[in-house]
PDB file of C-alpha atoms in Angstrom:
ATOM      1  CA  MET Z   1       8.608  14.225   9.526  1.00 51.00           C
ATOM      2  CA  GLY Z   2       7.558  17.665   9.445  1.00 70.00           C
ATOM      3  CA  ASN Z   3       5.098  19.707   6.959  1.00 85.00           C
ATOM      4  CA  LYS Z   4       5.741  18.373   3.579  1.00 89.00           C
ATOM      5  CA  THR Z   5       4.325  18.699  -0.018  1.00 90.00           C
ATOM      6  CA  PHE Z   6       4.961  16.264  -2.657  1.00 95.00           C
ATOM      7  CA  PRO Z   7       4.964  17.340  -6.575  1.00 94.00           C
ATOM      8  CA  PRO Z   8       2.086  15.905  -8.695  1.00 95.00           C
ATOM      9  CA  PRO Z   9       0.758  13.772  -9.521  1.00 97.00           C
ATOM     10  CA  CYS Z  10       0.741  12.962  -5.851  1.00 97.00           C
ATOM     11  CA  VAL Z  11      -2.306  14.255  -4.265  1.00 97.00           C
ATOM     12  CA  MET Z  12      -2.070  15.692  -0.858  1.00 97.00           C
ATOM     13  CA  GLY Z  13      -4.647  14.806   1.834  1.00 97.00           C
ATOM     14  CA  GLU Z  14      -6.153  16.350   5.031  1.00 97.00           C
ATOM     15  CA  GLU Z  15      -5.322  14.833   8.455  1.00 97.00           C
ATOM     16  CA  SER Z  16      -9.263  14.293   8.961  1.00 98.00           C
ATOM     17  CA  ILE Z  17      -8.846  11.344   6.362  1.00 98.00           C
ATOM     18  CA  MET Z  18      -7.262   9.489   9.405  1.00 98.00           C
ATOM     19  CA  SER Z  19     -10.058  10.687  12.116  1.00 98.00           C
ATOM     20  CA  PRO Z  20     -11.365   7.590  14.358  1.00 97.00           C
ATOM     21  CA  LYS Z  21     -14.068   5.592  12.612  1.00 98.00           C
ATOM     22  CA  ALA Z  22     -15.831   2.245  13.753  1.00 98.00           C
ATOM     23  CA  TYR Z  23     -12.810   0.156  13.221  1.00 97.00           C
ATOM     24  CA  GLY Z  24      -9.974   2.359  14.144  1.00 97.00           C
ATOM     25  CA  THR Z  25      -9.129   4.619  11.179  1.00 98.00           C
ATOM     26  CA  SER Z  26     -11.625   2.729   8.898  1.00 98.00           C
ATOM     27  CA  ALA Z  27     -15.334   2.653   8.932  1.00 97.00           C
ATOM     28  CA  VAL Z  28     -15.235  -1.017   7.749  1.00 97.00           C
ATOM     29  CA  PRO Z  29     -13.270  -4.166   9.016  1.00 97.00           C
ATOM     30  CA  ILE Z  30     -10.550  -5.720   7.231  1.00 98.00           C
ATOM     31  CA  GLN Z  31     -11.497  -8.404   4.554  1.00 98.00           C
ATOM     32  CA  GLN Z  32     -10.939 -12.008   5.882  1.00 98.00           C
ATOM     33  CA  ASN Z  33      -9.819 -13.411   2.539  1.00 97.00           C
ATOM     34  CA  LEU Z  34      -6.752 -11.218   1.921  1.00 98.00           C
ATOM     35  CA  ARG Z  35      -4.615 -12.332  -0.696  1.00 98.00           C
ATOM     36  CA  TRP Z  36      -1.095 -14.012  -0.925  1.00 98.00           C
ATOM     37  CA  GLU Z  37      -2.043 -15.309   2.650  1.00 97.00           C
ATOM     38  CA  CYS Z  38      -1.468 -12.094   4.528  1.00 98.00           C
ATOM     39  CA  ASP Z  39      -2.289 -12.438   8.213  1.00 97.00           C
ATOM     40  CA  VAL Z  40      -5.517 -10.814   8.941  1.00 98.00           C
ATOM     41  CA  LYS Z  41      -4.844  -9.848  12.466  1.00 97.00           C
ATOM     42  CA  LYS Z  42      -1.672  -8.129  11.454  1.00 97.00           C
ATOM     43  CA  ALA Z  43      -3.283  -6.237   8.617  1.00 98.00           C
ATOM     44  CA  ASP Z  44      -6.000  -5.002  11.090  1.00 98.00           C
ATOM     45  CA  GLN Z  45      -3.221  -3.844  13.697  1.00 97.00           C
ATOM     46  CA  ILE Z  46      -0.997  -2.257  10.759  1.00 97.00           C
ATOM     47  CA  CYS Z  47      -4.026  -0.931   8.286  1.00 97.00           C
ATOM     48  CA  ASN Z  48      -6.508   0.400  11.186  1.00 98.00           C
ATOM     49  CA  HIS Z  49      -4.995   0.926  14.275  1.00 97.00           C
ATOM     50  CA  ASN Z  50      -1.347   2.477  13.476  1.00 92.00           C
ATOM     51  CA  ARG Z  51      -0.344   5.463  11.941  1.00 90.00           C
ATOM     52  CA  HIS Z  52       3.676   5.010  12.275  1.00 85.00           C
ATOM     53  CA  TYR Z  53       4.745   1.391  12.192  1.00 88.00           C
ATOM     54  CA  ALA Z  54       4.858  -1.331   9.348  1.00 93.00           C
ATOM     55  CA  GLU Z  55       5.091  -4.916   8.883  1.00 95.00           C
ATOM     56  CA  HIS Z  56       8.665  -5.812   9.228  1.00 95.00           C
ATOM     57  CA  SER Z  57      10.968  -5.383   6.638  1.00 96.00           C
ATOM     58  CA  GLY Z  58      10.796  -8.493   4.111  1.00 96.00           C
ATOM     59  CA  TYR Z  59       7.510  -9.271   5.142  1.00 96.00           C
ATOM     60  CA  PHE Z  60       6.163  -9.629   1.556  1.00 97.00           C
ATOM     61  CA  GLN Z  61       9.329 -12.056   0.874  1.00 95.00           C
ATOM     62  CA  THR Z  62       9.099 -14.450   3.553  1.00 94.00           C
ATOM     63  CA  LYS Z  63       5.729 -14.745   5.056  1.00 94.00           C
ATOM     64  CA  THR Z  64       3.575 -14.470   2.102  1.00 96.00           C
ATOM     65  CA  LYS Z  65       2.780 -16.102  -1.577  1.00 97.00           C
ATOM     66  CA  PHE Z  66       3.271 -12.575  -3.142  1.00 98.00           C
ATOM     67  CA  LEU Z  67       6.398 -13.311  -4.899  1.00 97.00           C
ATOM     68  CA  GLU Z  68       5.075 -16.524  -6.302  1.00 97.00           C
ATOM     69  CA  GLU Z  69       2.362 -14.609  -8.001  1.00 96.00           C
ATOM     70  CA  CYS Z  70       4.993 -12.015  -9.489  1.00 97.00           C
ATOM     71  CA  LYS Z  71       6.857 -14.866 -10.610  1.00 96.00           C
ATOM     72  CA  ASN Z  72       4.018 -16.164 -12.828  1.00 95.00           C
ATOM     73  CA  ALA Z  73       2.442 -12.685 -13.786  1.00 96.00           C
ATOM     74  CA  THR Z  74       1.705 -11.817 -17.224  1.00 96.00           C
ATOM     75  CA  ALA Z  75       0.323  -8.583 -16.595  1.00 97.00           C
ATOM     76  CA  PRO Z  76       0.990  -5.832 -14.055  1.00 98.00           C
ATOM     77  CA  ILE Z  77      -0.710  -6.777 -10.790  1.00 98.00           C
ATOM     78  CA  GLU Z  78      -3.515  -4.809  -9.281  1.00 98.00           C
ATOM     79  CA  PHE Z  79      -3.351  -4.155  -5.403  1.00 98.00           C
ATOM     80  CA  PHE Z  80      -6.465  -3.304  -3.503  1.00 98.00           C
ATOM     81  CA  ASP Z  81      -7.434  -1.862  -0.192  1.00 98.00           C
ATOM     82  CA  SER Z  82      -7.395  -4.550   2.448  1.00 98.00           C
ATOM     83  CA  ASN Z  83     -10.661  -2.795   3.947  1.00 98.00           C
ATOM     84  CA  THR Z  84     -12.596  -1.540   0.998  1.00 98.00           C
ATOM     85  CA  GLY Z  85     -11.432  -3.669  -1.934  1.00 98.00           C
ATOM     86  CA  LYS Z  86     -10.800  -0.229  -4.013  1.00 98.00           C
ATOM     87  CA  LEU Z  87      -7.936  -0.401  -6.633  1.00 98.00           C
ATOM     88  CA  LEU Z  88      -4.831   1.555  -4.983  1.00 98.00           C
ATOM     89  CA  PHE Z  89      -2.071   0.526  -7.024  1.00 98.00           C
ATOM     90  CA  THR Z  90      -1.194  -1.371 -10.361  1.00 98.00           C
ATOM     91  CA  ALA Z  91       2.676  -2.504 -10.699  1.00 98.00           C
ATOM     92  CA  PRO Z  92       4.411  -2.670 -12.773  1.00 98.00           C
ATOM     93  CA  VAL Z  93       3.659   0.378 -14.962  1.00 98.00           C
ATOM     94  CA  GLY Z  94       6.673   1.910 -17.031  1.00 97.00           C
ATOM     95  CA  ARG Z  95       9.222  -0.544 -16.107  1.00 98.00           C
ATOM     96  CA  THR Z  96       9.667  -4.316 -15.749  1.00 98.00           C
ATOM     97  CA  MET Z  97       8.380  -6.931 -12.962  1.00 98.00           C
ATOM     98  CA  ASP Z  98      11.991  -7.367 -12.277  1.00 97.00           C
ATOM     99  CA  GLN Z  99      12.861  -3.565 -11.835  1.00 98.00           C
ATOM    100  CA  PHE Z 100       9.615  -3.431  -9.387  1.00 98.00           C
ATOM    101  CA  LEU Z 101      11.043  -6.263  -7.493  1.00 98.00           C
ATOM    102  CA  ILE Z 102      14.532  -5.334  -7.435  1.00 97.00           C
ATOM    103  CA  GLU Z 103      13.520  -1.708  -5.882  1.00 97.00           C
ATOM    104  CA  SER Z 104      10.914  -3.699  -3.478  1.00 98.00           C
ATOM    105  CA  ARG Z 105      13.286  -5.744  -2.277  1.00 97.00           C
ATOM    106  CA  ALA Z 106      15.944  -3.049  -1.752  1.00 96.00           C
ATOM    107  CA  HIS Z 107      13.570  -1.117   0.465  1.00 94.00           C
ATOM    108  CA  GLY Z 108      12.006  -4.047   2.221  1.00 96.00           C
ATOM    109  CA  TRP Z 109       8.535  -3.257   1.090  1.00 97.00           C
ATOM    110  CA  PRO Z 110       6.431  -2.945  -2.114  1.00 98.00           C
ATOM    111  CA  SER Z 111       7.604   0.202  -3.638  1.00 98.00           C
ATOM    112  CA  PHE Z 112       5.259   2.042  -5.931  1.00 98.00           C
ATOM    113  CA  ARG Z 113       6.221   5.126  -8.219  1.00 98.00           C
ATOM    114  CA  ASP Z 114       3.535   7.797  -9.229  1.00 98.00           C
ATOM    115  CA  GLU Z 115       2.313   6.256 -12.329  1.00 98.00           C
ATOM    116  CA  GLU Z 116       1.558   3.056 -10.329  1.00 98.00           C
ATOM    117  CA  VAL Z 117      -0.848   5.077  -7.983  1.00 98.00           C
ATOM    118  CA  ASN Z 118      -4.456   5.166  -8.248  1.00 98.00           C
ATOM    119  CA  TRP Z 119      -5.057   8.975  -7.227  1.00 98.00           C
ATOM    120  CA  GLU Z 120      -8.679   8.535  -7.087  1.00 98.00           C
ATOM    121  CA  TYR Z 121      -8.321   6.495  -3.961  1.00 98.00           C
ATOM    122  CA  VAL Z 122      -4.500   7.309  -2.412  1.00 98.00           C
ATOM    123  CA  ARG Z 123      -3.434  10.167  -0.697  1.00 98.00           C
ATOM    124  CA  CYS Z 124      -0.366  11.654   0.937  1.00 98.00           C
ATOM    125  CA  LEU Z 125      -0.369  13.387   4.242  1.00 97.00           C
ATOM    126  CA  LYS Z 126       1.871  16.292   5.231  1.00 96.00           C
ATOM    127  CA  ASP Z 127       4.488  13.940   7.208  1.00 95.00           C
ATOM    128  CA  GLY Z 128       4.486  11.316   4.360  1.00 95.00           C
ATOM    129  CA  GLU Z 129       2.012   8.979   5.335  1.00 97.00           C
ATOM    130  CA  THR Z 130       0.404   7.312   2.429  1.00 98.00           C
ATOM    131  CA  VAL Z 131      -3.373   6.352   3.221  1.00 98.00           C
ATOM    132  CA  SER Z 132      -6.545   5.744   1.291  1.00 98.00           C
ATOM    133  CA  VAL Z 133      -9.229   8.100   0.961  1.00 98.00           C
ATOM    134  CA  ASP Z 134     -11.202   5.470   3.334  1.00 98.00           C
ATOM    135  CA  GLY Z 135      -8.953   5.994   6.305  1.00 98.00           C
ATOM    136  CA  THR Z 136      -6.337   2.877   5.690  1.00 98.00           C
ATOM    137  CA  HIS Z 137      -2.890   3.580   6.510  1.00 98.00           C
ATOM    138  CA  LEU Z 138      -0.705   2.170   3.599  1.00 98.00           C
ATOM    139  CA  GLY Z 139       2.673   3.107   4.218  1.00 97.00           C
ATOM    140  CA  HIS Z 140       4.911   6.163   3.642  1.00 96.00           C
ATOM    141  CA  ASN Z 141       6.415   8.440   0.483  1.00 97.00           C
ATOM    142  CA  LEU Z 142      10.016   8.067   0.954  1.00 96.00           C
ATOM    143  CA  PRO Z 143      11.113  10.087  -2.208  1.00 96.00           C
ATOM    144  CA  ASP Z 144      14.895   9.385  -3.877  1.00 95.00           C
ATOM    145  CA  SER Z 145      16.577  10.611  -6.726  1.00 95.00           C
ATOM    146  CA  LYS Z 146      13.919   9.403  -8.974  1.00 94.00           C
ATOM    147  CA  GLY Z 147      11.121  11.204  -7.087  1.00 96.00           C
ATOM    148  CA  SER Z 148       8.192   9.818  -4.907  1.00 97.00           C
ATOM    149  CA  ARG Z 149       8.464   6.414  -4.097  1.00 97.00           C
ATOM    150  CA  TYR Z 150       5.579   4.775  -1.723  1.00 98.00           C
ATOM    151  CA  CYS Z 151       6.887   2.054   0.380  1.00 98.00           C
ATOM    152  CA  ILE Z 152       3.582   0.196   1.135  1.00 98.00           C
ATOM    153  CA  ASN Z 153       2.717  -2.625   3.494  1.00 98.00           C
ATOM    154  CA  LEU Z 154       1.502  -5.552   1.400  1.00 98.00           C
ATOM    155  CA  VAL Z 155      -1.046  -6.463   4.314  1.00 98.00           C
ATOM    156  CA  CYS Z 156      -2.594  -3.080   3.723  1.00 98.00           C
ATOM    157  CA  VAL Z 157      -2.970  -3.905  -0.288  1.00 98.00           C
ATOM    158  CA  ALA Z 158      -3.908  -7.353  -0.334  1.00 98.00           C
ATOM    159  CA  GLY Z 159      -7.528  -6.964  -0.453  1.00 98.00           C
ATOM    160  CA  VAL Z 160     -10.047  -8.529  -2.883  1.00 98.00           C
ATOM    161  CA  MET Z 161     -11.826  -6.134  -5.370  1.00 96.00           C
ATOM    162  CA  THR Z 162     -15.507  -5.838  -4.039  1.00 86.00           C
ATOM    163  CA  GLU Z 163     -18.771  -5.290  -6.202  1.00 74.00           C
ATOM    164  CA  SER Z 164     -18.669  -1.592  -4.635  1.00 67.00           C
ATOM    165  CA  SER Z 165     -15.243  -0.778  -5.553  1.00 59.00           C
TER     166      SER Z 165
END
């Protein structure tokens, strides 16, 4: 993909974030109690032992209970790192749930915008890979005419908030 930079508020990260650790690119294992009935084995593969691939397009629509939560949501949904439990995204922000879901369905993965990203814990690498500061592969930044668009694997943000996060 190359040597890109993305405009603020995107925070660029160093390749060293994804260096080998105890569990692939993460120092801690995948949580065993992922939300929305996400597959733990798939999460471990995508989040910790992968730099380029993704859950299949539409996974969030067909293999999980994510849309059920969206349908019943009365406030934005928080998305936590599937390894560390740190808050990575909150959506929708600055748009409706319907708008968030329409865009996500169109691209095949939950699609977040800059204002929905917690930049304390999320970074973009020069090839567009979107990662957590702790080494969790999340997805990719695929900008469009509206700006940065973070297409994120649901299995990577299906974690449960931990006391230390």
